[in-house]
PDB file of C-alpha atoms and ligand atoms in Angstrom:
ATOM      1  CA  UNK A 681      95.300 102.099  71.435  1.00  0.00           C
ATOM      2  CA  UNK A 682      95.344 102.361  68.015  1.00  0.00           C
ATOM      3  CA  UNK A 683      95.133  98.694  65.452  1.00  0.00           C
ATOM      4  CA  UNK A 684      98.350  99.725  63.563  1.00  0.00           C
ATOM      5  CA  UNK A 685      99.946  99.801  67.472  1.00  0.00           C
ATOM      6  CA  UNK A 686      98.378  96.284  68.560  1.00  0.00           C
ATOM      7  CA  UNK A 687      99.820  94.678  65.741  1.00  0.00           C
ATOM      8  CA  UNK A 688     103.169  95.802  66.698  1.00  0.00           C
ATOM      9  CA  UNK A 689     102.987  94.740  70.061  1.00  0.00           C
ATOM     10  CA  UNK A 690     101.351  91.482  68.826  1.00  0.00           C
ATOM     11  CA  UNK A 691     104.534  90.871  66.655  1.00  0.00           C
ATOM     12  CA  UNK A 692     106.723  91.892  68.861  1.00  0.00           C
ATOM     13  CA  UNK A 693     104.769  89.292  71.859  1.00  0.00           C
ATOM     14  CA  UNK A 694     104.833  86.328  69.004  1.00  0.00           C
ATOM     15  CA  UNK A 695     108.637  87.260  68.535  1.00  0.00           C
ATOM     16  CA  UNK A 696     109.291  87.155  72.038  1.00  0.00           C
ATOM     17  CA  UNK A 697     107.098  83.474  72.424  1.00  0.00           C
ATOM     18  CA  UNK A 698     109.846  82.213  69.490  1.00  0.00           C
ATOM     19  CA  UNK A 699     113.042  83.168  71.438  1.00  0.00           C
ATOM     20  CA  UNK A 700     111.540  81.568  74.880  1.00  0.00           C
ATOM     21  CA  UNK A 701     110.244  78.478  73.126  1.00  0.00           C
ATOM     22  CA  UNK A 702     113.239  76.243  72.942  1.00  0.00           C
ATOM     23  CA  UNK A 703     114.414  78.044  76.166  1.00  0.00           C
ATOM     24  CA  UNK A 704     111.500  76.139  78.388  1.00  0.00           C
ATOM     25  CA  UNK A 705     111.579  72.573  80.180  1.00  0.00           C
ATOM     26  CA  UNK A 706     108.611  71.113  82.174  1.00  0.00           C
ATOM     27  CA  UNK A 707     110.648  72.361  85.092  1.00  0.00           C
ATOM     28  CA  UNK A 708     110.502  76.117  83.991  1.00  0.00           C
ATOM     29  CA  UNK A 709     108.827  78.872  85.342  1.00  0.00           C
ATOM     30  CA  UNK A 710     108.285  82.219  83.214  1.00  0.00           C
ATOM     31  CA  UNK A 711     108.137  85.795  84.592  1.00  0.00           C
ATOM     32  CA  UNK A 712     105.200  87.357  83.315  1.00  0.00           C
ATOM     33  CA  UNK A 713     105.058  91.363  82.975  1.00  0.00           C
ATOM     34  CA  UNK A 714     102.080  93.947  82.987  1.00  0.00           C
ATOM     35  CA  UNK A 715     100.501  95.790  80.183  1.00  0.00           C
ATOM     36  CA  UNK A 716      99.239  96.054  76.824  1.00  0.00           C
ATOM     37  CA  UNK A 717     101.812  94.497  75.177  1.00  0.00           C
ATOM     38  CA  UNK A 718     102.068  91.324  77.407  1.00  0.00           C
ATOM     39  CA  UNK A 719      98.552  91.136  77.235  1.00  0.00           C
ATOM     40  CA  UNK A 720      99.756  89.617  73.714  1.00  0.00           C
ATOM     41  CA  UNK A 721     102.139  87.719  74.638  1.00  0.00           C
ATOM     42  CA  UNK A 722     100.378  85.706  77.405  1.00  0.00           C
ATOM     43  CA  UNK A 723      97.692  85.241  74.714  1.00  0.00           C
ATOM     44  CA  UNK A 724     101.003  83.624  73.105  1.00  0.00           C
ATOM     45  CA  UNK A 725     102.356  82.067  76.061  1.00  0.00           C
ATOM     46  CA  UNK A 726      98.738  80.185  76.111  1.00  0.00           C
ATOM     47  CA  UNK A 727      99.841  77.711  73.156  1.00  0.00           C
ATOM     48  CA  UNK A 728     103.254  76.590  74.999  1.00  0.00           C
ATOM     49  CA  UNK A 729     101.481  75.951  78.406  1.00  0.00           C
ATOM     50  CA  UNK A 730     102.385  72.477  77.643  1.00  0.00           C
ATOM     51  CA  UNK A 731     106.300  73.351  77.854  1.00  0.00           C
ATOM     52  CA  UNK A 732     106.203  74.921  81.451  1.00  0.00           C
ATOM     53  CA  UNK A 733     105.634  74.530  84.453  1.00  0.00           C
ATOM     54  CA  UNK A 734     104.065  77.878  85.813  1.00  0.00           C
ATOM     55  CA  UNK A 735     104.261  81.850  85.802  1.00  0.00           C
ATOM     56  CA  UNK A 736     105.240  84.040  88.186  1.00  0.00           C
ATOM     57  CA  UNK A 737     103.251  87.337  87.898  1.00  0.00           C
ATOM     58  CA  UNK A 738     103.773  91.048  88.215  1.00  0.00           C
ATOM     59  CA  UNK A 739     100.395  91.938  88.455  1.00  0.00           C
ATOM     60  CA  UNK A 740      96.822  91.015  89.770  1.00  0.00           C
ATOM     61  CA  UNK A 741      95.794  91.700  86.076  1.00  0.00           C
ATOM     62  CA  UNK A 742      97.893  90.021  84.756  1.00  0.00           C
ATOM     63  CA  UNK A 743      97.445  87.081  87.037  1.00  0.00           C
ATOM     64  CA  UNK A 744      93.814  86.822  86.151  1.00  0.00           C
ATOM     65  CA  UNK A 745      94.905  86.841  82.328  1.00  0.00           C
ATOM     66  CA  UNK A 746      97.450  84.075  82.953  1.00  0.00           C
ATOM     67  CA  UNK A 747      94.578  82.097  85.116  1.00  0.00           C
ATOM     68  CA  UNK A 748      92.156  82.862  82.234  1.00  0.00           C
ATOM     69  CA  UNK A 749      94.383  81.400  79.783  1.00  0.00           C
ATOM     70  CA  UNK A 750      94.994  78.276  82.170  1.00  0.00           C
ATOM     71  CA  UNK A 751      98.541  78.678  82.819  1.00  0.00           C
ATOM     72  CA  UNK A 752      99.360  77.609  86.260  1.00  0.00           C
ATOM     73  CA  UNK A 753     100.780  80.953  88.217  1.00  0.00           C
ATOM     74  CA  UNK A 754     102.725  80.696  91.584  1.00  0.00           C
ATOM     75  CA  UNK A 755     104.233  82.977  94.012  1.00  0.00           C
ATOM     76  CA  UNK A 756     107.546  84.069  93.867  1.00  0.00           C
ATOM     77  CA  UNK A 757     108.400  82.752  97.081  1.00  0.00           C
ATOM     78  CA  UNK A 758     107.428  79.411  95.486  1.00  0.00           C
ATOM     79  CA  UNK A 759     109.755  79.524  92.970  1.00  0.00           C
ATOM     80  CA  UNK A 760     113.644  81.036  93.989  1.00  0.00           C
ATOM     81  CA  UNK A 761     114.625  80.922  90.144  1.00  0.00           C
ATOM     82  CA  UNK A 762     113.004  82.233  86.689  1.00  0.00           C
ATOM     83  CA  UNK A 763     114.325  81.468  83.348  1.00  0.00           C
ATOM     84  CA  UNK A 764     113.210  84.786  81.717  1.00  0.00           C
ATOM     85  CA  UNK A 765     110.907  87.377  82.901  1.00  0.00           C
ATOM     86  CA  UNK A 766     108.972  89.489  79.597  1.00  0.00           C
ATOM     87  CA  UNK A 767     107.763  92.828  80.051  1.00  0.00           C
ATOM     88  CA  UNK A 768     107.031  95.409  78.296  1.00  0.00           C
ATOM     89  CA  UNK A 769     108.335  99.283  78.635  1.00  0.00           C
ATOM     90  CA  UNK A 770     107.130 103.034  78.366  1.00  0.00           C
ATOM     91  CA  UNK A 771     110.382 103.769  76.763  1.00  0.00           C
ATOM     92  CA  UNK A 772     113.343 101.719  76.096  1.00  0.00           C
ATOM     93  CA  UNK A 773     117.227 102.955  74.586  1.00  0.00           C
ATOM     94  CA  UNK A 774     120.412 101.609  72.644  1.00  0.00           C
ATOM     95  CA  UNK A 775     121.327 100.134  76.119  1.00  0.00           C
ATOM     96  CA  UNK A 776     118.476  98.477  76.872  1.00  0.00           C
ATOM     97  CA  UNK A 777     117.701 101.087  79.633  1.00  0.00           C
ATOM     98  CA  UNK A 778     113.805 101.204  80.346  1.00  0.00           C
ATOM     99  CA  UNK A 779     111.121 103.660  82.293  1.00  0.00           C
ATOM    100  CA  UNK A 780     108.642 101.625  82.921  1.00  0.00           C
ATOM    101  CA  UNK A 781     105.415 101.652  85.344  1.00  0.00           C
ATOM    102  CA  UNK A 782     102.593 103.208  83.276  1.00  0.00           C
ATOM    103  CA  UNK A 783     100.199 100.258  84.551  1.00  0.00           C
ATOM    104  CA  UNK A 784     101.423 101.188  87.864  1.00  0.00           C
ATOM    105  CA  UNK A 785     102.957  97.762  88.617  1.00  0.00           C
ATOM    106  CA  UNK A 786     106.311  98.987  88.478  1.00  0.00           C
ATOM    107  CA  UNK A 787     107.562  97.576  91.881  1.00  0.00           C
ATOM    108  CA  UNK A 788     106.166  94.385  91.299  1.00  0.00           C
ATOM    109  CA  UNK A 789     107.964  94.235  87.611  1.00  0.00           C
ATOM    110  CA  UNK A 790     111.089  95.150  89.305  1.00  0.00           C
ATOM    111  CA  UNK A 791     110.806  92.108  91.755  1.00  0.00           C
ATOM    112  CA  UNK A 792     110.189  89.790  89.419  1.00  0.00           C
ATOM    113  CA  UNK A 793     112.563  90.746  87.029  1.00  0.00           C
ATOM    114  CA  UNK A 794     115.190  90.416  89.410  1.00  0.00           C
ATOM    115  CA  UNK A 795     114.536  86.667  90.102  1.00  0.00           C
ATOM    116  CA  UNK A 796     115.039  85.969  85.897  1.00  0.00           C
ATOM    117  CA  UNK A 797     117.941  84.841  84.475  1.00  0.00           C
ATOM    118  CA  UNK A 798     117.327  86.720  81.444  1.00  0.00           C
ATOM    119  CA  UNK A 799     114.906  90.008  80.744  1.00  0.00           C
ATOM    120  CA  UNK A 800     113.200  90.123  77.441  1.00  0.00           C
ATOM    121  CA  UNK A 801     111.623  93.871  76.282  1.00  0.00           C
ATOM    122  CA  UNK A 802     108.735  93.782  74.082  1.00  0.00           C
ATOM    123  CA  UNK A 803     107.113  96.664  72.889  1.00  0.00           C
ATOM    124  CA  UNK A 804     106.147  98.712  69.696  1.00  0.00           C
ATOM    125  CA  UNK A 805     108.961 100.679  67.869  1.00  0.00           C
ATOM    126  CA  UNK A 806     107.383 103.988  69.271  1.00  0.00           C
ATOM    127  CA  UNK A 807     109.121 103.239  72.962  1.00  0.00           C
ATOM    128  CA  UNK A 808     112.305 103.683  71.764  1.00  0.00           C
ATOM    129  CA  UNK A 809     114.294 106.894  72.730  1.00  0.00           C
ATOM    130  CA  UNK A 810     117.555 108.557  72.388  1.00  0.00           C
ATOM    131  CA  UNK A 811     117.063 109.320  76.185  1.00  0.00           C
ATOM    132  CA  UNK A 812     114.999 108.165  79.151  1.00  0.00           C
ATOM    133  CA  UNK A 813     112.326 110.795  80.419  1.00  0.00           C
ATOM    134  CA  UNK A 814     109.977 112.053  77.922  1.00  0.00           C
ATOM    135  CA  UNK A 815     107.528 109.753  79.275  1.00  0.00           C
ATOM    136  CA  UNK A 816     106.666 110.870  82.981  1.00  0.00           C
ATOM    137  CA  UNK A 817     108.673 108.936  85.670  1.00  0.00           C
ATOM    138  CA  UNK A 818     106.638 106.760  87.861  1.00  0.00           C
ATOM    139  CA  UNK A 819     107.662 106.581  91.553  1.00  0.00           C
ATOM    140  CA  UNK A 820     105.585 104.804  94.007  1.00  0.00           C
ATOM    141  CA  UNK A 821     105.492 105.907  97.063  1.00  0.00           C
ATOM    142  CA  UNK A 822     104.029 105.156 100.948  1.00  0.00           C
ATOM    143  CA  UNK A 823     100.586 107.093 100.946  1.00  0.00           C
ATOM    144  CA  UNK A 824     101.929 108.893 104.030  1.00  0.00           C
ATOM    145  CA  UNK A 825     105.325 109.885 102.302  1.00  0.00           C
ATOM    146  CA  UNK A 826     103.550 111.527  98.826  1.00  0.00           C
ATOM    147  CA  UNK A 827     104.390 115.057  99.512  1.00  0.00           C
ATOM    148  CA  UNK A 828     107.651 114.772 101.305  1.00  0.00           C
ATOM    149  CA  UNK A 829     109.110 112.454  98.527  1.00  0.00           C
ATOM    150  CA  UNK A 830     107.266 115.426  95.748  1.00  0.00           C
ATOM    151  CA  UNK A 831     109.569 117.811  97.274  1.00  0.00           C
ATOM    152  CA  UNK A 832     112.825 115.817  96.664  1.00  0.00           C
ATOM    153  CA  UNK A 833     111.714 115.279  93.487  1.00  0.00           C
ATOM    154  CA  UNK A 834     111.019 118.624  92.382  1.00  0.00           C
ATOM    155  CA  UNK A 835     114.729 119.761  94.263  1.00  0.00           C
ATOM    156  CA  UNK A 836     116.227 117.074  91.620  1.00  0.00           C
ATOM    157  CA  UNK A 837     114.738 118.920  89.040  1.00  0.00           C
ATOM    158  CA  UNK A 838     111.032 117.018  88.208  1.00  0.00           C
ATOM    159  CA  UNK A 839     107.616 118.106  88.292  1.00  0.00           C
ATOM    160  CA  UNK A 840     105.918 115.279  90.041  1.00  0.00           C
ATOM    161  CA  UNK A 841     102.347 114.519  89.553  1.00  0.00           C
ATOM    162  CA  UNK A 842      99.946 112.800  91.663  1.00  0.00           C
ATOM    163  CA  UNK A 843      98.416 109.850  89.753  1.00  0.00           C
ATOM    164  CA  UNK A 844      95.171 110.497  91.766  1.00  0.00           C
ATOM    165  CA  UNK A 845      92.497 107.482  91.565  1.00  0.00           C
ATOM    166  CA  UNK A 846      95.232 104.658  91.241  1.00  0.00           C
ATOM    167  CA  UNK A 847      96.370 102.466  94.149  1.00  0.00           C
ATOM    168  CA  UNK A 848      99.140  99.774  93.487  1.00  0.00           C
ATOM    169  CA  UNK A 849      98.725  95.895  93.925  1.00  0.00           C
ATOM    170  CA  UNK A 850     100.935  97.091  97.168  1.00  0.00           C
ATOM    171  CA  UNK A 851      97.970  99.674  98.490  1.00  0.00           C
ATOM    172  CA  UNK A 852     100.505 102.775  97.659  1.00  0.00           C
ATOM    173  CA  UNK A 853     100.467 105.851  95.180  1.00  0.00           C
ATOM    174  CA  UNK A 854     102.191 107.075  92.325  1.00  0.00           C
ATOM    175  CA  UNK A 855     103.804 109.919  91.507  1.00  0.00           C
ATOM    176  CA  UNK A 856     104.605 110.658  87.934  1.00  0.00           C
ATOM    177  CA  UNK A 857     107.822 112.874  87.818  1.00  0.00           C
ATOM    178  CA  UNK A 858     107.627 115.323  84.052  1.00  0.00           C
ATOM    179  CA  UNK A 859     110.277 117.149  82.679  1.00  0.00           C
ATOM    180  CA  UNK A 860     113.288 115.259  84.595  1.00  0.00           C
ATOM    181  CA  UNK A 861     116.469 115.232  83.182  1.00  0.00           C
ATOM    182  CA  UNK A 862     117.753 111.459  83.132  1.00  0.00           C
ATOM    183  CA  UNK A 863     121.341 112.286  81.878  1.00  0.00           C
ATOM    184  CA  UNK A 864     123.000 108.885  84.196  1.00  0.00           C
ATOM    185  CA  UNK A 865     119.694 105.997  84.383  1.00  0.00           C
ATOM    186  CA  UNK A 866     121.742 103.974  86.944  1.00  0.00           C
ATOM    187  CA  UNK A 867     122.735 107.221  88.930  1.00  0.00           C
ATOM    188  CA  UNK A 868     119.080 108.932  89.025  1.00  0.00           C
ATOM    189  CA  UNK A 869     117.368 104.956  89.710  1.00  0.00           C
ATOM    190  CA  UNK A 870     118.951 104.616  93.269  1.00  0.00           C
ATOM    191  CA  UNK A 871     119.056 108.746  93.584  1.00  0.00           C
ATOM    192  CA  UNK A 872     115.078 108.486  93.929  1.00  0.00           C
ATOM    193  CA  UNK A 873     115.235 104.806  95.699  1.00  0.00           C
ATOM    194  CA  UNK A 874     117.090 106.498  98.511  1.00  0.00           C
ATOM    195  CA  UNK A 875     114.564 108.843  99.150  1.00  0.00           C
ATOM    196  CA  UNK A 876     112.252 108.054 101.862  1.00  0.00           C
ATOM    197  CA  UNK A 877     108.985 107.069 101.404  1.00  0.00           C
ATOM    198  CA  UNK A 878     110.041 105.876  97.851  1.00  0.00           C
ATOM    199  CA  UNK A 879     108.810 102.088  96.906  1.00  0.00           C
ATOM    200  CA  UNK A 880     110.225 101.909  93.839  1.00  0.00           C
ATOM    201  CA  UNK A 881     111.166 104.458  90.490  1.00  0.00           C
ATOM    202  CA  UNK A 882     110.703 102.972  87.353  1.00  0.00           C
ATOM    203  CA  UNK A 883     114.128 103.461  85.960  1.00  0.00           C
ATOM    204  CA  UNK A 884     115.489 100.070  85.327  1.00  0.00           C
ATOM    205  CA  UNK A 885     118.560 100.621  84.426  1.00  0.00           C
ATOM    206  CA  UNK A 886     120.766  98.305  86.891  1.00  0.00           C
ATOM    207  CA  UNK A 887     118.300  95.741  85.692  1.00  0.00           C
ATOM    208  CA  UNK A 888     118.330  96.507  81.927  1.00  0.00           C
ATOM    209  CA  UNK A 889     116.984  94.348  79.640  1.00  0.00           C
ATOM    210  CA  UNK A 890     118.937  91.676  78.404  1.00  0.00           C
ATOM    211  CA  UNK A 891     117.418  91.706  74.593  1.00  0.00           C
ATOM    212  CA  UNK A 892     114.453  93.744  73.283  1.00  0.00           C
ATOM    213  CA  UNK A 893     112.221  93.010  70.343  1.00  0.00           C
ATOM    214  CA  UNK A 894     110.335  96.284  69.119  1.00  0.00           C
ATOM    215  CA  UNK A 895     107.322  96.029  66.322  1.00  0.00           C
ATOM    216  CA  UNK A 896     107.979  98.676  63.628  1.00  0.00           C
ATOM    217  CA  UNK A 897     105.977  99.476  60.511  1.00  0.00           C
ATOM    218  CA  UNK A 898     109.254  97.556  58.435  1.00  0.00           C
ATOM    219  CA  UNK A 899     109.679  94.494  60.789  1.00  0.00           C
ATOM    220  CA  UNK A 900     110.766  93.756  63.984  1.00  0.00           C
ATOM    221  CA  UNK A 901     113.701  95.452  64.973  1.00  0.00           C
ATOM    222  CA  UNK A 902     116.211  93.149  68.088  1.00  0.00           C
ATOM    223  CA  UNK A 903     118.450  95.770  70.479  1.00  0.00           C
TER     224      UNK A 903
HETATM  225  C1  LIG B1955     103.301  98.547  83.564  1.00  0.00           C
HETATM  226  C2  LIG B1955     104.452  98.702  82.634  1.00  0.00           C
HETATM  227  C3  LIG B1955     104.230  98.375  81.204  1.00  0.00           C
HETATM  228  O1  LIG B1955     105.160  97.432  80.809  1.00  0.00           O
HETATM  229  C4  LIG B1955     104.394  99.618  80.382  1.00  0.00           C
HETATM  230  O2  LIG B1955     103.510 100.621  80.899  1.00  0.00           O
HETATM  231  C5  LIG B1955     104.083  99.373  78.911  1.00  0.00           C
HETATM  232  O3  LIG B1955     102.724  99.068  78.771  1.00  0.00           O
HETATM  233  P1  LIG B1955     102.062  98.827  77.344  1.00  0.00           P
HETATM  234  O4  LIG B1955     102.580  97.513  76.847  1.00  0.00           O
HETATM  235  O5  LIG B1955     100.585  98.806  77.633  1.00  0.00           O
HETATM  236  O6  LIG B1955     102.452  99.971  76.453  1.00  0.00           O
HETATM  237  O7  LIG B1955     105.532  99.077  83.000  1.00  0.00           O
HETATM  238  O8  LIG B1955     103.602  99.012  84.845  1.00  0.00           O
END
């Protein structure tokens, strides 16, 4: 990753810090995403550990970042309710529609994000797209399931590729689908969740995010 690129992502992480900020109360507990980008903003989240009570995680990396920076994390279980989860994306639109999952955490980031009141996108102006699926589609799938789900996938039109050498927080594999054509997000999302032996896809569209901030060479830029 380029330094131009980490100093988008580090805006856009100190952007999204600002908007939680006067959002937290010693009671609150903060969804934390996986990647790159929130790499940054846990750095950030680091200097309001003080206003919180604890993060809930997405990933075993980013759970030993969050421990690192001594913010208390707890399981979901522990903790019914989130105030706002922060993630970042692999693309992102207009309507807040994301593919995301290029860390692989995917199912865990969907999890999480649905226990948040609110979903805040951070990423670097180069996510955003007319149109989801230039970027591969991650599915994970049940080890056993890999080439049963490939077929489905390739009948709706992908070219799935097996990420080979990566195994999820959730001991499964991924599958990144190329060249699929994403015309309805919401449609394709529980299209691919229906198949069996699917985990997770990393459409999120019927969990969109709520408000994105996206670092760009001119400032930041708020869908
Ligand atoms: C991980 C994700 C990430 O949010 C996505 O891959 C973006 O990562 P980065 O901030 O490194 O570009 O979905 O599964």
């Amino acid at each position: 990753m380029n330094s131009t690129n980490d100093s988008l992502k580090l805006a856009a992480a100190q952007r999204a810090a600002a908007y939680i900020e006067p959002r937290l109360s010693r009671e609150s507990i903060v969804g934390v995403g996986t990647g790159s980008t929130v790499n940054f903003f846990i750095d950030e989240l680091a200097n309001l550990k003080h206003l919180f009570d604890a993060a809930v995680s997405s990933s075993e990396a980013s759970t030993d970042r969050l421990l690192a920076c001594g913010i208390n994390v707890v399981s979901l279980n522990a903790s019914p309710r989130l105030d706002v989860y922060v993630d970042g994306a692999d693309e992102i639109t207009s309507e807040r529609n994301m593919i995301k999952g290029g860390g692989a955490a995917l199912t865990r980031e969907k999890i999480v994000a649905a226990a948040a009141d609110e979903f805040v996108c951070i990423a670097d102006i180069s996510k955003r797209v007319d149109r989801l699926g230039g970027f591969p589609l991650p599915v994970e799938v049940i080890p056993m399931a890999r080439s049963l789900v490939a077929r489905h996938l390739v009948d709706l039109g992908g070219k799935p590729i097996w990420r080979e050498q990566t195994v999820t927080d959730n001991g499964n594999w991924i599958l990144d689908v190329h060249d699929l054509v994403i015309s309805d997000p919401a449609e394709m999302e529980s299209r691919i969740n229906n198949l069996a032996g699917v985990v997770c896809n990393g459409i999120f569209a019927q969990q969109a995010a709520d408000i994105a901030f996206l670092g760009g060479p001119d400032g930041l830029v708020t869908i």
